[in-house]
Amino acid sequence: MAQAAAGHHEMEDKCFRLVSGHTIPAVGLGTWRAGYQAADAVLSAILEAGYRHVDTAAEYEVQESVGQGLQAAMQAGIDRKDLFITSKLWCFDLSPERVRPALMKTLGELQLDYLDLYLIHWPFRLREGASRPPKPGDVLEFDMEGVWKEMEKLVKDKLVRDIGVSNYTVKKLNTLLGFAEIMPSVCQMEMHPGWSNDKMLQCCKSNRIHVTVSDRHGGFPVRSDCLLFCLSL
């Protein structure tokens, strides 16, 4: 019991500082493929395992359930300021006029007033209703600068504390850095023993961008599909 309690406190206390000055917990709960179990998974992870970072996305189609779990945790005594909630802007919404409405929908589903971190999920825009994999004509022009400017406005309006990217290449990240007024705080990317992603890691390190990676193969008791790990660069 003492060991479990010690692990609980370590989970709560271990954080890294972002370029914005905010902190991000070292380990987070992913909700990809969590399905109908998302609410219970989130609540158990927060109350029983000490998680404070929960990562979700519009594309996962679980945000309402995640929101129920978050609300239950807060009703049990967890302060919102002690949680770190990440969501992501999906490819259908990668046009400047759709950024804010997409965020507001996410906030409504999560029952939150703000996000701690909002990421561009993938760096390409898709036609709504695009097939998988996309067919010719499904991939549309992506106004990366226009979208990022709208993301920056969300920070200025205090709807989002930090913004960042996911699944980017070095080339596309460097393009974004060329016009960004607010630096991306986080880059979430694939990284594991079979794919070290060294060039992307070095690019992030050189630009003080924090890296999070997912482990979709690590089983753990809350039945979610993914653990997130933050790297100390």
mmCIF file of C-alpha atoms in Angstrom, residues 6-7 10 26 42 44 46 53 56-57 86 103 121 145 157 185 187-188 190 197 214 226:
data_model
loop_
_atom_site.group_PDB
_atom_site.id
_atom_site.type_symbol
_atom_site.label_atom_id
_atom_site.label_comp_id
_atom_site.label_asym_id
_atom_site.label_seq_id
_atom_site.Cartn_x
_atom_site.Cartn_y
_atom_site.Cartn_z
ATOM 1 C CA ALA A 6 4.479 6.560 -3.332
ATOM 2 C CA GLY A 7 3.912 5.776 -7.021
ATOM 3 C CA GLU A 10 5.405 10.424 -8.187
ATOM 4 C CA ALA A 26 5.703 13.366 -17.593
ATOM 5 C CA VAL A 42 -10.270 8.499 -17.142
ATOM 6 C CA SER A 44 -9.843 5.446 -12.537
ATOM 7 C CA ILE A 46 -7.003 10.124 -12.158
ATOM 8 C CA HIS A 53 -2.526 14.414 -18.025
ATOM 9 C CA THR A 56 -7.788 12.907 -26.413
ATOM 10 C CA ALA A 57 -8.867 14.129 -29.863
ATOM 11 C CA THR A 86 -4.806 17.754 -24.454
ATOM 12 C CA LEU A 103 -12.205 23.987 -30.484
ATOM 13 C CA HIS A 121 -3.416 16.245 -35.323
ATOM 14 C CA GLU A 145 0.044 29.664 -41.675
ATOM 15 C CA ASP A 157 -8.142 34.554 -25.889
ATOM 16 C CA SER A 185 5.195 24.022 -27.130
ATOM 17 C CA CYS A 187 5.398 17.908 -30.779
ATOM 18 C CA GLN A 188 3.669 14.561 -30.383
ATOM 19 C CA GLU A 190 5.809 8.244 -33.211
ATOM 20 C CA ASN A 197 12.875 9.388 -35.393
ATOM 21 C CA SER A 214 2.910 7.208 -27.348
ATOM 22 C CA CYS A 226 -2.198 4.331 -25.236
#
